[in-house]
mmCIF file of C-alpha atoms in Angstrom:
data_model
loop_
_atom_site.group_PDB
_atom_site.id
_atom_site.type_symbol
_atom_site.label_atom_id
_atom_site.label_comp_id
_atom_site.label_asym_id
_atom_site.label_seq_id
_atom_site.Cartn_x
_atom_site.Cartn_y
_atom_site.Cartn_z
ATOM 1 C CA MET A 146 3.519 -10.477 -65.731
ATOM 2 C CA SER A 147 4.012 -12.083 -62.207
ATOM 3 C CA SER A 148 1.864 -10.670 -59.894
ATOM 4 C CA ALA A 149 3.024 -9.248 -55.577
ATOM 5 C CA PRO A 150 3.379 -12.224 -53.895
ATOM 6 C CA GLU A 151 0.121 -12.160 -51.202
ATOM 7 C CA PRO A 152 1.193 -11.344 -47.002
ATOM 8 C CA ALA A 153 1.509 -14.291 -45.027
ATOM 9 C CA LYS A 154 -2.014 -14.082 -43.308
ATOM 10 C CA LYS A 155 -1.410 -14.335 -39.552
ATOM 11 C CA SER A 156 -2.996 -17.214 -37.346
ATOM 12 C CA ARG A 157 -5.469 -16.827 -34.988
ATOM 13 C CA PHE A 158 -3.398 -18.728 -32.979
ATOM 14 C CA SER A 159 -0.345 -16.420 -33.401
ATOM 15 C CA ARG A 160 1.252 -15.565 -29.960
ATOM 16 C CA GLN A 161 1.168 -11.435 -29.155
ATOM 17 C CA PRO A 162 4.025 -9.607 -28.741
ATOM 18 C CA LYS A 163 4.437 -8.759 -25.281
ATOM 19 C CA ASP A 164 3.361 -5.979 -24.086
ATOM 20 C CA PRO A 165 6.477 -4.182 -21.186
ATOM 21 C CA ASN A 166 3.549 -2.120 -19.573
ATOM 22 C CA ASN A 167 1.423 -4.684 -18.395
ATOM 23 C CA PRO A 168 2.737 -7.427 -17.435
ATOM 24 C CA GLY A 169 0.989 -11.283 -16.926
ATOM 25 C CA ARG A 170 -0.165 -12.573 -13.999
ATOM 26 C CA LEU A 171 2.530 -14.619 -13.336
ATOM 27 C CA SER A 172 5.532 -12.114 -14.131
ATOM 28 C CA GLN A 173 3.366 -9.798 -11.159
ATOM 29 C CA PHE A 174 3.426 -12.748 -8.438
ATOM 30 C CA ALA A 175 7.255 -13.391 -9.631
ATOM 31 C CA THR A 176 8.141 -9.949 -8.652
ATOM 32 C CA LEU A 177 6.333 -9.847 -6.106
ATOM 33 C CA TRP A 178 8.150 -13.309 -4.683
ATOM 34 C CA LYS A 179 11.540 -12.135 -4.871
ATOM 35 C CA ALA A 180 10.724 -8.617 -3.269
ATOM 36 C CA SER A 181 9.174 -10.037 -0.558
ATOM 37 C CA ILE A 182 11.502 -12.955 -0.232
ATOM 38 C CA LYS A 183 14.566 -10.804 -0.228
ATOM 39 C CA GLN A 184 12.896 -8.883 2.884
ATOM 40 C CA ASN A 185 11.458 -11.833 4.602
ATOM 41 C CA PRO A 186 13.487 -14.896 4.103
ATOM 42 C CA LEU A 187 11.312 -17.459 6.213
ATOM 43 C CA ILE A 188 8.682 -17.097 4.149
ATOM 44 C CA PRO A 189 9.277 -20.350 2.164
ATOM 45 C CA LEU A 190 9.507 -22.404 5.500
ATOM 46 C CA TRP A 191 5.292 -20.568 6.381
ATOM 47 C CA MET A 192 4.096 -21.629 3.183
ATOM 48 C CA ALA A 193 5.252 -24.829 3.969
ATOM 49 C CA ALA A 194 4.541 -25.266 7.382
ATOM 50 C CA ALA A 195 0.983 -23.853 6.791
ATOM 51 C CA PHE A 196 0.245 -26.420 3.766
ATOM 52 C CA ILE A 197 1.741 -29.430 5.587
ATOM 53 C CA VAL A 198 -0.649 -28.835 8.566
ATOM 54 C CA VAL A 199 -4.098 -28.049 7.148
ATOM 55 C CA PHE A 200 -3.024 -31.037 4.662
ATOM 56 C CA LEU A 201 -3.260 -33.461 7.534
ATOM 57 C CA VAL A 202 -6.130 -31.859 9.107
ATOM 58 C CA VAL A 203 -8.224 -31.805 6.411
ATOM 59 C CA THR A 204 -7.186 -34.711 4.791
ATOM 60 C CA PHE A 205 -8.346 -36.864 8.410
ATOM 61 C CA LEU A 206 -11.431 -34.973 9.138
ATOM 62 C CA LEU A 207 -12.549 -36.173 5.595
ATOM 63 C CA HIS A 208 -11.384 -39.116 6.069
ATOM 64 C CA LEU A 209 -13.668 -40.084 9.001
ATOM 65 C CA ILE A 210 -16.716 -39.072 6.672
ATOM 66 C CA PHE A 211 -15.514 -40.710 2.877
ATOM 67 C CA ASP A 212 -13.359 -43.989 2.518
ATOM 68 C CA SER A 213 -11.290 -42.960 0.051
ATOM 69 C CA TYR A 214 -7.690 -42.289 1.071
ATOM 70 C CA ILE A 215 -6.972 -40.571 -3.204
ATOM 71 C CA TYR A 216 -10.638 -37.802 -2.803
ATOM 72 C CA THR A 217 -9.585 -36.729 0.785
ATOM 73 C CA GLY A 218 -5.731 -36.045 -0.532
ATOM 74 C CA ILE A 219 -6.642 -33.858 -3.140
ATOM 75 C CA ILE A 220 -9.072 -31.952 -1.386
ATOM 76 C CA GLY A 221 -6.691 -32.003 1.403
ATOM 77 C CA ILE A 222 -3.728 -30.741 -1.309
ATOM 78 C CA ILE A 223 -6.385 -28.034 -2.967
ATOM 79 C CA PHE A 224 -7.290 -26.979 1.384
ATOM 80 C CA GLY A 225 -3.253 -26.602 2.094
ATOM 81 C CA LEU A 226 -2.865 -25.392 -1.221
ATOM 82 C CA LEU A 227 -5.033 -21.964 -0.430
ATOM 83 C CA ALA A 228 -3.485 -21.554 3.046
ATOM 84 C CA ALA A 229 -0.459 -20.861 1.196
ATOM 85 C CA LEU A 230 -1.250 -18.657 -0.540
ATOM 86 C CA ILE A 231 -3.130 -16.896 2.396
ATOM 87 C CA VAL A 232 -0.100 -16.901 4.342
ATOM 88 C CA PHE A 233 2.445 -15.821 1.771
ATOM 89 C CA GLY A 234 -0.800 -13.266 0.788
ATOM 90 C CA ARG A 235 -0.055 -11.312 4.877
ATOM 91 C CA LEU A 236 3.361 -12.169 4.592
ATOM 92 C CA ALA A 237 3.617 -10.794 1.675
ATOM 93 C CA GLU A 238 1.876 -7.333 2.733
ATOM 94 C CA ARG A 239 3.630 -6.888 5.925
ATOM 95 C CA ALA A 240 7.383 -7.492 4.216
ATOM 96 C CA ALA A 241 6.089 -4.461 1.933
ATOM 97 C CA TYR A 242 5.660 -2.008 4.487
ATOM 98 C CA GLY A 243 8.698 -3.197 5.981
ATOM 99 C CA ALA A 244 10.497 -2.061 3.165
ATOM 100 C CA LEU A 245 8.684 1.504 3.069
ATOM 101 C CA ASP A 246 9.668 1.768 6.697
ATOM 102 C CA GLY A 247 12.401 4.694 6.672
ATOM 103 C CA GLN A 248 11.238 5.240 3.377
ATOM 104 C CA ALA A 249 11.276 8.952 2.401
ATOM 105 C CA GLY A 250 7.017 9.166 0.992
ATOM 106 C CA GLY A 251 6.227 5.499 2.002
ATOM 107 C CA THR A 252 3.351 7.020 3.930
ATOM 108 C CA SER A 253 2.010 7.829 0.342
ATOM 109 C CA ALA A 254 2.244 4.382 -0.451
ATOM 110 C CA VAL A 255 0.735 3.162 2.702
ATOM 111 C CA LEU A 256 -2.496 5.194 1.936
ATOM 112 C CA GLN A 257 -3.560 3.203 -1.085
ATOM 113 C CA GLY A 258 -4.125 0.696 1.581
ATOM 114 C CA LEU A 259 -7.307 2.046 2.409
ATOM 115 C CA ARG A 260 -10.315 0.908 2.975
ATOM 116 C CA ARG A 261 -13.655 2.736 0.503
ATOM 117 C CA GLY A 262 -14.691 5.966 2.552
ATOM 118 C CA TRP A 263 -11.332 7.237 2.089
ATOM 119 C CA TYR A 264 -9.925 10.419 0.575
ATOM 120 C CA TYR A 265 -6.522 10.900 0.384
ATOM 121 C CA GLU A 266 -3.871 12.931 -1.094
ATOM 122 C CA GLN A 267 -0.516 11.504 -2.844
ATOM 123 C CA GLU A 268 1.502 14.660 -3.384
ATOM 124 C CA PRO A 269 2.532 15.771 0.274
ATOM 125 C CA VAL A 270 0.022 19.068 1.355
ATOM 126 C CA ALA A 271 3.111 20.599 3.106
ATOM 127 C CA ALA A 272 7.293 19.888 2.965
ATOM 128 C CA GLU A 273 9.960 21.100 3.794
ATOM 129 C CA ALA A 274 13.811 19.775 2.945
ATOM 130 C CA GLY A 275 15.736 21.196 5.588
ATOM 131 C CA ARG A 276 19.199 20.683 4.996
ATOM 132 C CA ALA A 277 18.504 18.205 1.915
ATOM 133 C CA ARG A 278 20.501 19.541 -0.908
ATOM 134 C CA LYS A 279 20.594 15.532 -2.786
ATOM 135 C CA MET A 280 17.862 13.233 -4.026
ATOM 136 C CA SER A 281 20.733 10.963 -1.385
ATOM 137 C CA GLU A 282 19.072 12.785 1.991
ATOM 138 C CA LEU A 283 15.602 12.903 1.043
ATOM 139 C CA SER A 284 14.965 11.237 4.182
ATOM 140 C CA ASN A 285 15.797 15.029 6.120
ATOM 141 C CA ALA A 286 12.728 16.249 4.108
ATOM 142 C CA ALA A 287 9.541 16.599 6.407
ATOM 143 C CA MET A 288 6.687 15.799 4.758
ATOM 144 C CA VAL A 289 2.416 16.420 5.903
ATOM 145 C CA PHE A 290 -0.338 13.949 3.257
ATOM 146 C CA ARG A 291 -3.524 14.635 4.466
ATOM 147 C CA ALA A 292 -6.389 11.490 4.315
ATOM 148 C CA VAL A 293 -10.369 13.226 4.706
ATOM 149 C CA GLY A 294 -13.113 9.817 6.399
ATOM 150 C CA LYS A 295 -15.817 9.713 8.587
ATOM 151 C CA PRO A 296 -13.425 10.276 11.592
ATOM 152 C CA GLY A 297 -12.358 13.566 10.241
ATOM 153 C CA VAL A 298 -9.153 14.469 8.719
ATOM 154 C CA VAL A 299 -6.319 13.219 9.501
ATOM 155 C CA LEU A 300 -2.493 14.518 8.832
ATOM 156 C CA ILE A 301 0.116 12.336 8.876
ATOM 157 C CA GLY A 302 3.455 13.746 9.729
ATOM 158 C CA GLU A 303 6.887 12.242 8.559
ATOM 159 C CA GLY A 304 10.348 13.291 8.656
ATOM 160 C CA PRO A 305 13.035 14.481 11.038
ATOM 161 C CA SER A 306 10.791 14.852 14.892
ATOM 162 C CA GLY A 307 10.918 18.930 15.060
ATOM 163 C CA ALA A 308 10.622 19.803 11.517
ATOM 164 C CA ALA A 309 7.780 17.128 10.940
ATOM 165 C CA ARG A 310 5.406 18.747 14.847
ATOM 166 C CA LYS A 311 5.813 22.067 13.099
ATOM 167 C CA LEU A 312 4.293 20.956 9.692
ATOM 168 C CA LEU A 313 2.085 19.431 11.323
ATOM 169 C CA GLU A 314 0.722 21.979 13.747
ATOM 170 C CA SER A 315 0.997 24.364 10.714
ATOM 171 C CA GLU A 316 -1.026 22.771 7.935
ATOM 172 C CA ARG A 317 -3.647 21.835 11.404
ATOM 173 C CA LYS A 318 -4.765 25.710 11.752
ATOM 174 C CA ARG A 319 -4.881 25.633 8.168
ATOM 175 C CA VAL A 320 -6.810 22.620 8.064
ATOM 176 C CA SER A 321 -9.274 24.168 10.886
ATOM 177 C CA ARG A 322 -9.614 27.251 9.461
ATOM 178 C CA VAL A 323 -11.442 25.626 5.810
ATOM 179 C CA ALA A 324 -12.531 22.980 7.036
ATOM 180 C CA GLY A 325 -14.361 24.074 10.519
ATOM 181 C CA ALA A 326 -14.029 23.612 14.336
ATOM 182 C CA GLU A 327 -16.367 21.116 14.050
ATOM 183 C CA VAL A 328 -14.392 18.572 11.982
ATOM 184 C CA PRO A 329 -11.973 17.015 14.175
ATOM 185 C CA VAL A 330 -8.512 16.881 13.303
ATOM 186 C CA HIS A 331 -6.194 14.201 14.220
ATOM 187 C CA LEU A 332 -2.095 13.967 14.357
ATOM 188 C CA LEU A 333 -0.023 11.724 13.715
ATOM 189 C CA ARG A 334 3.549 10.983 12.177
ATOM 190 C CA VAL A 335 4.972 7.756 11.574
ATOM 191 C CA GLY A 336 7.981 6.910 13.119
ATOM 192 C CA ALA A 337 9.556 4.528 15.776
ATOM 193 C CA GLY A 338 9.513 6.359 18.514
ATOM 194 C CA ASP A 339 7.432 6.766 21.569
ATOM 195 C CA ASP A 340 4.318 9.127 20.222
ATOM 196 C CA THR A 341 4.999 7.996 16.467
ATOM 197 C CA VAL A 342 2.336 5.567 14.349
ATOM 198 C CA LYS A 343 4.818 2.412 12.612
ATOM 199 C CA VAL A 344 4.185 2.196 8.524
ATOM 200 C CA GLY A 345 2.481 -0.970 9.204
ATOM 201 C CA GLU A 346 0.064 -0.171 11.127
ATOM 202 C CA LEU A 347 -1.222 3.469 9.679
ATOM 203 C CA THR A 348 -4.608 2.036 8.086
ATOM 204 C CA LYS A 349 -5.127 0.244 11.016
ATOM 205 C CA THR A 350 -4.505 3.254 13.577
ATOM 206 C CA MET A 351 -6.410 5.271 10.808
ATOM 207 C CA ASN A 352 -9.339 2.686 10.807
ATOM 208 C CA LYS A 353 -9.824 2.664 14.149
ATOM 209 C CA LEU A 354 -10.729 6.314 14.874
ATOM 210 C CA ASP A 355 -14.378 7.340 16.005
ATOM 211 C CA LYS A 356 -16.433 8.327 13.119
ATOM 212 C CA LYS A 357 -18.015 11.577 13.241
ATOM 213 C CA LEU A 358 -18.796 12.436 9.841
ATOM 214 C CA THR A 359 -21.320 10.960 7.619
ATOM 215 C CA ASP A 360 -20.082 10.015 3.247
ATOM 216 C CA ALA A 361 -22.045 13.587 3.033
ATOM 217 C CA GLU A 362 -19.725 15.768 5.370
ATOM 218 C CA VAL A 363 -16.611 13.488 4.048
ATOM 219 C CA GLN A 364 -16.843 14.623 0.339
ATOM 220 C CA ALA A 365 -17.964 18.384 1.474
ATOM 221 C CA VAL A 366 -15.073 18.168 3.274
ATOM 222 C CA ASN A 367 -12.478 16.710 1.335
ATOM 223 C CA LYS A 368 -14.129 19.189 -2.062
ATOM 224 C CA ARG A 369 -13.335 22.387 0.205
ATOM 225 C CA LEU A 370 -9.734 21.201 1.504
ATOM 226 C CA ARG A 371 -8.624 20.251 -2.093
ATOM 227 C CA ALA A 372 -9.431 23.576 -3.271
ATOM 228 C CA LEU A 373 -7.573 24.559 -0.132
ATOM 229 C CA GLY A 374 -4.313 23.675 -2.115
ATOM 230 C CA ALA A 375 -1.087 22.508 -0.676
ATOM 231 C CA THR A 376 1.819 24.530 0.850
ATOM 232 C CA LYS A 377 4.915 23.490 -0.040
ATOM 233 C CA PRO A 378 8.491 25.071 0.225
ATOM 234 C CA PRO A 379 11.109 25.223 -2.466
ATOM 235 C CA ILE A 380 12.497 21.472 -2.317
ATOM 236 C CA PRO A 381 16.034 21.324 -4.209
ATOM 237 C CA LYS A 382 16.772 20.765 -7.792
ATOM 238 C CA GLY A 383 15.872 16.973 -8.400
ATOM 239 C CA MET A 384 14.749 16.099 -5.251
ATOM 240 C CA ASP A 385 10.900 14.960 -5.977
ATOM 241 C CA PRO A 386 8.699 14.490 -3.070
ATOM 242 C CA ARG A 387 6.044 13.425 -5.114
ATOM 243 C CA ASN A 388 7.502 9.870 -6.515
ATOM 244 C CA ALA A 389 6.339 8.140 -3.116
ATOM 245 C CA PRO A 390 7.422 4.568 -4.041
ATOM 246 C CA ARG A 391 3.828 2.481 -4.642
ATOM 247 C CA MET A 392 3.211 -0.624 -3.484
ATOM 248 C CA ASP A 393 1.661 -3.585 -6.342
ATOM 249 C CA ARG A 394 -1.913 -3.558 -4.828
ATOM 250 C CA LYS A 395 -2.475 -6.064 -8.019
ATOM 251 C CA ALA A 396 0.353 -8.262 -7.036
ATOM 252 C CA LEU A 397 -0.742 -8.572 -3.658
ATOM 253 C CA ARG A 398 -4.923 -9.408 -4.569
ATOM 254 C CA GLY A 399 -3.016 -12.607 -7.515
ATOM 255 C CA ARG A 400 -4.570 -10.098 -10.249
#
């Protein structure tokens, strides 16, 4: 009587199938590279310039100490590659911000770059669709996002000027009633006008605000505001301002 064949044993070194939801570092870097080059085609030139300059400077300085072209050349290449990667990271971040400029919900993606100590809402705390009736007209929607940190409460408006100002003022009154008159409330509006802040400079502007609250006060204010909820007038069907674009922070860090 013949026995059933034994199942083939899997090798310890057999390759595991790739998880489409968890791309590797090279895949993340390739995606970031393509997106950055599309936004700024001069990135390779800046990287090459950084590599050459740093390589020549490091090699020259080390050669004054070590009488070996091979040793100094290897060290120069390492520092040159490091400089090129640093330049790429900075330019890729600028390109990512540039891609978000003028995009509905871009504020939510930018807030992900805030330093520790900030609490922010990924969803808009107030929204007004205006005359928008479909996804292609989502740029006409005014939205307000909220962040809480040591400077106090920061409300960021985006969208049409008139509607955004109205929403900001309305939300400022709601926040002041809940947080208290002693908590500063800052109003910012992203855009390209004289009284606006560029998307790429939003986090820098927020971090420069004067610090008024302690860590404990920040947590207490954030807790009260989260209990406040959000004011979101009806949005046309198929339009969800919560579906904001996201910046791949892991890819920017090379993780």
